[in-house]
Every structure is written in C-alpha cells, then in structure tokens.
GROMACS .gro file of N, CA and C in nm:
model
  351
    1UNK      N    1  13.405  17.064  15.106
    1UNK     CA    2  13.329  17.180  15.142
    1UNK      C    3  13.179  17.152  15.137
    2UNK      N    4  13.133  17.068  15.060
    2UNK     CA    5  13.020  17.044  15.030
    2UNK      C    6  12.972  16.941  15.186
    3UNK      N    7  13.048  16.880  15.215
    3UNK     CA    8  13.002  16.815  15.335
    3UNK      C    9  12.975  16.911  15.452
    4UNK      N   10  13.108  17.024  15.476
    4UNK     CA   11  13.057  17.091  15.594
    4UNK      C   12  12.966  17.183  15.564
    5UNK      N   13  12.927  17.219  15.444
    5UNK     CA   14  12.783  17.280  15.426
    5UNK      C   15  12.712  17.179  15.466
    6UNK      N   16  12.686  17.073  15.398
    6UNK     CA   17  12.562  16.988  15.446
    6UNK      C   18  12.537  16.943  15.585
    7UNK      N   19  12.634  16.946  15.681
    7UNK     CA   20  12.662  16.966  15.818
    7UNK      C   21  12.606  17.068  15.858
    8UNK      N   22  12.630  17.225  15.842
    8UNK     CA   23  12.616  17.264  15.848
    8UNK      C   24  12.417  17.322  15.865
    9UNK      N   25  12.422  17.308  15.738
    9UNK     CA   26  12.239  17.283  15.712
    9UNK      C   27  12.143  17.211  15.845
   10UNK      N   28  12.241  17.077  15.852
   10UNK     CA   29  12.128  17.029  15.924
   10UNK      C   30  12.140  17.085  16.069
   11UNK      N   31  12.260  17.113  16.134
   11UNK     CA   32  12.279  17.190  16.230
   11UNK      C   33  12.187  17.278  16.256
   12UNK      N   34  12.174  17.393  16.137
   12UNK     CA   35  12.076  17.453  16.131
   12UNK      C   36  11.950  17.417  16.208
   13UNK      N   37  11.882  17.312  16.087
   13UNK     CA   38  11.795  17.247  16.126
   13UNK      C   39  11.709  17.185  16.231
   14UNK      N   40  11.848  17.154  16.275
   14UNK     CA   41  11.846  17.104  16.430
   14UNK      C   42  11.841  17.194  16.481
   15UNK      N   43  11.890  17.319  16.547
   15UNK     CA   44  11.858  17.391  16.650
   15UNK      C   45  11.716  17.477  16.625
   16UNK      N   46  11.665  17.493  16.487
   16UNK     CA   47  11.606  17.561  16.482
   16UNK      C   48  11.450  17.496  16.555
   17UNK      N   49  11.526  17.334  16.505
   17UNK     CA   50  11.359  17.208  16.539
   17UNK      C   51  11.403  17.225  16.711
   18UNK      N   52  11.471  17.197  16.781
   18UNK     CA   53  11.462  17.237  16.889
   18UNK      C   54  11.402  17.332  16.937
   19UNK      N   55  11.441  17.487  16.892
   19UNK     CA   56  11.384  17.592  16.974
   19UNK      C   57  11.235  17.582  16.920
   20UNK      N   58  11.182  17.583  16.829
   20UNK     CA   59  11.002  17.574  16.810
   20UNK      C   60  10.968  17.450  16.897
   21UNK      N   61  11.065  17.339  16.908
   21UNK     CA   62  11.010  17.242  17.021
   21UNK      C   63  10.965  17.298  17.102
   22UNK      N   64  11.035  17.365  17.207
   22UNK     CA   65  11.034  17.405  17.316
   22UNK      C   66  10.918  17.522  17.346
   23UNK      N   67  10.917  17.567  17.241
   23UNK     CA   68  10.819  17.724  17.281
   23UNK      C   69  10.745  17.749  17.138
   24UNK      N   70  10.669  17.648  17.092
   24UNK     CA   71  10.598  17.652  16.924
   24UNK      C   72  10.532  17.801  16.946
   25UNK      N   73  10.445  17.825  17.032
   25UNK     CA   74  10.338  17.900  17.005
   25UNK      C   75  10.377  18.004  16.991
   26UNK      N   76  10.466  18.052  17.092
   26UNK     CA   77  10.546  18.197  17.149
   26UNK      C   78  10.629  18.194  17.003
   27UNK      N   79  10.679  18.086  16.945
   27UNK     CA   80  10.814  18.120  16.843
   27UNK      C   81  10.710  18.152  16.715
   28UNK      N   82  10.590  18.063  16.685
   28UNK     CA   83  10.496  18.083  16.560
   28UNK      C   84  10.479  18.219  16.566
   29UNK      N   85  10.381  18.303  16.654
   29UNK     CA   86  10.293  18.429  16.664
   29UNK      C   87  10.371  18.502  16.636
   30UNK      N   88  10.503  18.523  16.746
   30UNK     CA   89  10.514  18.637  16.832
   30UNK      C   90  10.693  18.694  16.673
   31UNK      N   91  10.736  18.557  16.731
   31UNK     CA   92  10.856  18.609  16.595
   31UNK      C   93  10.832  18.561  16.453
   32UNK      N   94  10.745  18.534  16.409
   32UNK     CA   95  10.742  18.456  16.276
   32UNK      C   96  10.807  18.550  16.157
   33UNK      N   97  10.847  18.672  16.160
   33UNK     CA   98  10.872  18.773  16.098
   33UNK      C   99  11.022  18.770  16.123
   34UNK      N  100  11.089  18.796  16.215
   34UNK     CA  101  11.174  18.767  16.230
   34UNK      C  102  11.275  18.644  16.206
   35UNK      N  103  11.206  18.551  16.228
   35UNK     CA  104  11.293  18.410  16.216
   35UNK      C  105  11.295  18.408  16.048
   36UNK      N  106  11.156  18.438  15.986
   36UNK     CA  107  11.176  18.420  15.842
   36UNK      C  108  11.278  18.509  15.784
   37UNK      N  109  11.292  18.637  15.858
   37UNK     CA  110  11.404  18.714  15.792
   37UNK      C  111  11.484  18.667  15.804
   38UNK      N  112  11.550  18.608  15.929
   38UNK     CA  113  11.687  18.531  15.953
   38UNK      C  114  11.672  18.416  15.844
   39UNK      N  115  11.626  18.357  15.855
   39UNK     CA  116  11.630  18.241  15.734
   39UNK      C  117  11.646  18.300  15.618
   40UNK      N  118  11.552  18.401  15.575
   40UNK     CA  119  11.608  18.428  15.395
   40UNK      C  120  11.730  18.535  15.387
   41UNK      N  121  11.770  18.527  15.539
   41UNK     CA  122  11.918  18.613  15.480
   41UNK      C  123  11.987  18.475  15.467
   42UNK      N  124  11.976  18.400  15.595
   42UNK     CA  125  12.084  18.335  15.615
   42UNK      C  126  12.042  18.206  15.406
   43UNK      N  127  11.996  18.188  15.389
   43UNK     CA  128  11.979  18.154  15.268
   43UNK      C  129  12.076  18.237  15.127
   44UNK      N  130  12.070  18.321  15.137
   44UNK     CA  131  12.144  18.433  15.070
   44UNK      C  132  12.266  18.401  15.125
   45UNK      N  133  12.322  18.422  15.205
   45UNK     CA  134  12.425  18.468  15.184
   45UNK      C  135  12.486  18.284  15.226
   46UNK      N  136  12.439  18.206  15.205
   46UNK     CA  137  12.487  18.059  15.160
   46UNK      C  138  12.475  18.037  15.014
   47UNK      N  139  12.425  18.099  14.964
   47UNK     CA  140  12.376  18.081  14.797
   47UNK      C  141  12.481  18.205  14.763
   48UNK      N  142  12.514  18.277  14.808
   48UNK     CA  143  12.646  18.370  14.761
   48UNK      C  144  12.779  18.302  14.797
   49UNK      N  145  12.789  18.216  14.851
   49UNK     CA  146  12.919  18.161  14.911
   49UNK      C  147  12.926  18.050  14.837
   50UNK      N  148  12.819  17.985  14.790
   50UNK     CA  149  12.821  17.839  14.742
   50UNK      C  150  12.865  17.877  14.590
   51UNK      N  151  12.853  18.021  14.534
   51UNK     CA  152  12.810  18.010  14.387
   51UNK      C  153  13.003  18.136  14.404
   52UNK      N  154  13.043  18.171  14.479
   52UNK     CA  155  13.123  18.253  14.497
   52UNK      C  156  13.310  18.116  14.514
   53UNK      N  157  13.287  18.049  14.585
   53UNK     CA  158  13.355  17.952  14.595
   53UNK      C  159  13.356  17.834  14.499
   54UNK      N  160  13.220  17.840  14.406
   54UNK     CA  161  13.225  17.728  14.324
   54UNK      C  162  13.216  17.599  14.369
   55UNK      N  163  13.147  17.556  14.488
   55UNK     CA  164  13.142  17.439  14.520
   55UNK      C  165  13.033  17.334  14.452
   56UNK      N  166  13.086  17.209  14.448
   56UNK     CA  167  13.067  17.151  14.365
   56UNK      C  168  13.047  17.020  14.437
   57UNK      N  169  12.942  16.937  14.432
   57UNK     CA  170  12.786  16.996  14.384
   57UNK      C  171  12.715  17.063  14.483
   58UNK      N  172  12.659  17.156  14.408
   58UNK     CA  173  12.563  17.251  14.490
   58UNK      C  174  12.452  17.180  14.579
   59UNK      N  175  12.412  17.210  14.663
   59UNK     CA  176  12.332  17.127  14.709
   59UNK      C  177  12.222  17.241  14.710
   60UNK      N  178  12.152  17.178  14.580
   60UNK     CA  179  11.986  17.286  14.545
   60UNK      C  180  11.856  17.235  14.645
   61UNK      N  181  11.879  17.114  14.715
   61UNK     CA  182  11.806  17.074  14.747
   61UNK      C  183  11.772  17.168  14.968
   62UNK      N  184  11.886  17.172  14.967
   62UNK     CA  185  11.924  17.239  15.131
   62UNK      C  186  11.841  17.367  15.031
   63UNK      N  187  11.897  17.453  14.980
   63UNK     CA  188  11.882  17.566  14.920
   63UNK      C  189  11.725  17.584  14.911
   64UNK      N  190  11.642  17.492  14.825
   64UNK     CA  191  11.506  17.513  14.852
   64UNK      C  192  11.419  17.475  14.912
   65UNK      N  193  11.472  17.388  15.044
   65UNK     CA  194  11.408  17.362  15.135
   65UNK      C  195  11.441  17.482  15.234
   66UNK      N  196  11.551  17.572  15.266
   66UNK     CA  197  11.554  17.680  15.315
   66UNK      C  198  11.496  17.811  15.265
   67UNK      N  199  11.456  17.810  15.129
   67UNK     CA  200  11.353  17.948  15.083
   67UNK      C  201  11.186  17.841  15.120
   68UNK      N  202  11.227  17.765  15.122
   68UNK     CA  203  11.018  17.746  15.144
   68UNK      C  204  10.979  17.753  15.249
   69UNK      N  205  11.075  17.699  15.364
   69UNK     CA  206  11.072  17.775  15.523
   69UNK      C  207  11.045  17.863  15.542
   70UNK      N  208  11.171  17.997  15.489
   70UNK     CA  209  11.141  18.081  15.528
   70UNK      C  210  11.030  18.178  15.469
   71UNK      N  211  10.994  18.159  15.334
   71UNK     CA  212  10.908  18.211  15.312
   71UNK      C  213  10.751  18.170  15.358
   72UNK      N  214  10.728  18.014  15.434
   72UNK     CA  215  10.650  17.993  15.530
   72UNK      C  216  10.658  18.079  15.649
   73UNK      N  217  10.731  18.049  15.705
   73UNK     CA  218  10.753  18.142  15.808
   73UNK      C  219  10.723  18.303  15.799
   74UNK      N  220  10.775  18.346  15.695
   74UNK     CA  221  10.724  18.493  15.705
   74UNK      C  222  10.585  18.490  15.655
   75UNK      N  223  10.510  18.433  15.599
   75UNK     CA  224  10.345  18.410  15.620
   75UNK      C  225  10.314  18.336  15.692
   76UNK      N  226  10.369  18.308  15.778
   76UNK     CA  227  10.267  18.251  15.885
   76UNK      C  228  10.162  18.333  15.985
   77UNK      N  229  10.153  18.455  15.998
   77UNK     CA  230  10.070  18.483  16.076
   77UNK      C  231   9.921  18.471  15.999
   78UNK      N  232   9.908  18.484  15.843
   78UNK     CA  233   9.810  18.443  15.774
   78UNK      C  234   9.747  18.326  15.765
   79UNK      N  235   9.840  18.206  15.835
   79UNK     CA  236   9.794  18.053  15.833
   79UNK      C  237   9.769  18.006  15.934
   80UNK      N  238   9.695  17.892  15.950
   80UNK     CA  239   9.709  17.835  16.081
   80UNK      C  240   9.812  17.746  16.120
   81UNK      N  241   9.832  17.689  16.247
   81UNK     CA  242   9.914  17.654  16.312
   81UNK      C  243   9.944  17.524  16.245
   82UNK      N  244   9.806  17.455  16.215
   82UNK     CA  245   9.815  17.319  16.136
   82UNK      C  246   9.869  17.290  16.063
   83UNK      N  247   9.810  17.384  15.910
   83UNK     CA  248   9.857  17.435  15.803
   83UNK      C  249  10.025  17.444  15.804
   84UNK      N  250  10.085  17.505  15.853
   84UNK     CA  251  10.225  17.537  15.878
   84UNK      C  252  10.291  17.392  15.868
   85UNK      N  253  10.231  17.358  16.007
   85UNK     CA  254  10.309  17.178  16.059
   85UNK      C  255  10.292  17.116  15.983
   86UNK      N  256  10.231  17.107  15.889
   86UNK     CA  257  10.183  17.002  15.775
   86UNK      C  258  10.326  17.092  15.672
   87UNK      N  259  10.294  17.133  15.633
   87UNK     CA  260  10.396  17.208  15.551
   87UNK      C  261  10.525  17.197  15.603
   88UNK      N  262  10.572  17.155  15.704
   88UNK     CA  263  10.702  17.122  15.757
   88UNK      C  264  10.713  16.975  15.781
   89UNK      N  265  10.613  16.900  15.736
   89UNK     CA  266  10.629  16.724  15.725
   89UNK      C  267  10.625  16.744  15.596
   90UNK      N  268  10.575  16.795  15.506
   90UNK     CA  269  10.591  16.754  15.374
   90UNK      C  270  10.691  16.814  15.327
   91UNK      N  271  10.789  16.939  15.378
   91UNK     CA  272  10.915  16.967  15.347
   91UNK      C  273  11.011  16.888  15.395
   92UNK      N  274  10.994  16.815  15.508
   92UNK     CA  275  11.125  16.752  15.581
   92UNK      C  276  11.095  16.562  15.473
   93UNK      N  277  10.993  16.541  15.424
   93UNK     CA  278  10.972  16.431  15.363
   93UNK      C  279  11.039  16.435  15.233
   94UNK      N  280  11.014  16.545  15.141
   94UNK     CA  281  11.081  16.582  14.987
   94UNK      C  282  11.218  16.580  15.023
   95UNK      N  283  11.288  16.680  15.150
   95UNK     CA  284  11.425  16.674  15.182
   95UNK      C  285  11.455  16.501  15.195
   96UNK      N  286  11.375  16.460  15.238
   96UNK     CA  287  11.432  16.290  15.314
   96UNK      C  288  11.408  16.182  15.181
   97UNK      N  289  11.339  16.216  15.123
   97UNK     CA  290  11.332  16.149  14.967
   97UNK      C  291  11.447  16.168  14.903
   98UNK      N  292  11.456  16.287  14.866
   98UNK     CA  293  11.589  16.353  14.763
   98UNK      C  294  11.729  16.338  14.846
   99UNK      N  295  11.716  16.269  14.952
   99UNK     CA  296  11.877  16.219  14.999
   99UNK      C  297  11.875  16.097  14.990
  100UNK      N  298  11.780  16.041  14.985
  100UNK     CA  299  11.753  15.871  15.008
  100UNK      C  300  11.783  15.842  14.849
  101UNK      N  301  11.701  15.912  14.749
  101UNK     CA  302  11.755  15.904  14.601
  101UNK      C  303  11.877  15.910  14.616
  102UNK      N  304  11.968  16.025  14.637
  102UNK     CA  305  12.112  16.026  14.650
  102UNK      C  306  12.213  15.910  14.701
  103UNK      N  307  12.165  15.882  14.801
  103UNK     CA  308  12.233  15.752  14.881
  103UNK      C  309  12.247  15.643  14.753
  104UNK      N  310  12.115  15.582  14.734
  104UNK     CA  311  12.065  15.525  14.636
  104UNK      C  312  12.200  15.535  14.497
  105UNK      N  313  12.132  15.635  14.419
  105UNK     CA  314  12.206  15.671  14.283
  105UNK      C  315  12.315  15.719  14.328
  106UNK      N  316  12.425  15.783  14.415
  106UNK     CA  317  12.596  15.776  14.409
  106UNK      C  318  12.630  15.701  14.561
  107UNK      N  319  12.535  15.720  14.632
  107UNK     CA  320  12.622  15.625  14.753
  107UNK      C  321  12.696  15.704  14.831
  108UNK      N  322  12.636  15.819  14.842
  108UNK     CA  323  12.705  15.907  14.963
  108UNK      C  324  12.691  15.874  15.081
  109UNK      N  325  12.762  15.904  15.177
  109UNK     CA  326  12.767  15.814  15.300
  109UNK      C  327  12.678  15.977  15.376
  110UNK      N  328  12.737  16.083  15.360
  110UNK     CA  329  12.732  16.205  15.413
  110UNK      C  330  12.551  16.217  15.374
  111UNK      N  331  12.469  16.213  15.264
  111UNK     CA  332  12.372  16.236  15.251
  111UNK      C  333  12.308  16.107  15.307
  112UNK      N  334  12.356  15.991  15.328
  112UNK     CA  335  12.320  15.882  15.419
  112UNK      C  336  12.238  15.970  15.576
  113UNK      N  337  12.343  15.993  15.613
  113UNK     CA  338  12.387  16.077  15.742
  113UNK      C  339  12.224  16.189  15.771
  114UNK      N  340  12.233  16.245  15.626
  114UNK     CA  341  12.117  16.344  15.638
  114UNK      C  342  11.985  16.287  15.626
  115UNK      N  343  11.944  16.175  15.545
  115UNK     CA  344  11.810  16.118  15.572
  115UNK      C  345  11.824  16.075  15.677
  116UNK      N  346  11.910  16.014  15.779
  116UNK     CA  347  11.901  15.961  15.865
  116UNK      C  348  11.866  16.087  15.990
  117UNK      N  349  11.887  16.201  15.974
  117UNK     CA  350  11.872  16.239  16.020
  117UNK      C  351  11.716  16.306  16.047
   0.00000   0.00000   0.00000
C-alpha cells in the first residue's frame, strides 16, 4: 500500500508539474486559491487514510512536501513569481535528498524510482 501511495504522490506531482508547465502565469494569479485548496484537502484526506488503514511506513516526507505546496500556493498572490519557483526547487531538492537517503539506508527500489523521478 505504501508503494501505490508513493505512486500515487508522484502522479500527483506529475500532472500537477505539467499543467503549471503549460499555463504558469494563468495557473499562479488567476487559481492560486483554488489549487491550494485542492491540495490541502487532497493532503487531508491522504493523512486520514494513511493513519485510518495503518500503513506502514508512513511516508511523512510526501505528507510535508504536500502541506508546504499547498500552503505556498494559497499565498501566493502575496509573493512573487520568483520567490514561489525557488520555493519549488528547494522543495523538490529536500523531497530528492530524503529518497536518495532512503535508497541509500534500506535500499528501496520504489523510492529509487521517486528520486529518479
């Protein structure tokens, strides 16, 4: 279970880095309120399922790289554009560290998968 969450996550991830690909400016301004709400629900109610099912190990690390998003995101109309993007290399770097440790110290093939990604 813990894998198709972590599948899952980056899925996420992925479509979400796609659609700001495609249309940054329009997706920053116009929904930044919105997308952050979707993110801190969709955060919730993965942190109710993870702690409801007992899965084991939690992956705290997806978990607070998805509240610092979204709570970027819902301040973003207060920041600049820069500011933000910088804040999303140094979140996707801590995420890519703390799997590379993992790989490292148990040798997961699956968190392999996710720095690599």
């Amino acid at each position: 279970m813990a894998r198709f969450l972590n599948i899952l996550f980056g899925v996420v991830f992925i479509l979400f880095g796609i659609y700001m690909w495609n249309n940054p400016t329009e997706t920053f301004v116009t929904y930044s309120f919105y997308l952050g709400l979707l993110y801190v629900i969709w955060t919730i109610i993965t942190i109710f399922y993870i702690f409801r099912k007992k899965i084991r190990p939690v992956p705290y690390g997806n978990i607070i790289v998805s509240i610092i998003i979204s709570i970027t995101i819902l301040v973003l109309p207060m920041f600049s554009v820069a500011i933000v993007l910088w804040t999303f290399i140094i979140i996707f770097l801590i995420s890519a560290i703390y799997y590379l440790r993992n790989v490292i110290k148990n040798g997961l093939k699956s968190h392999l998968l996710q720095f690599i990604l």
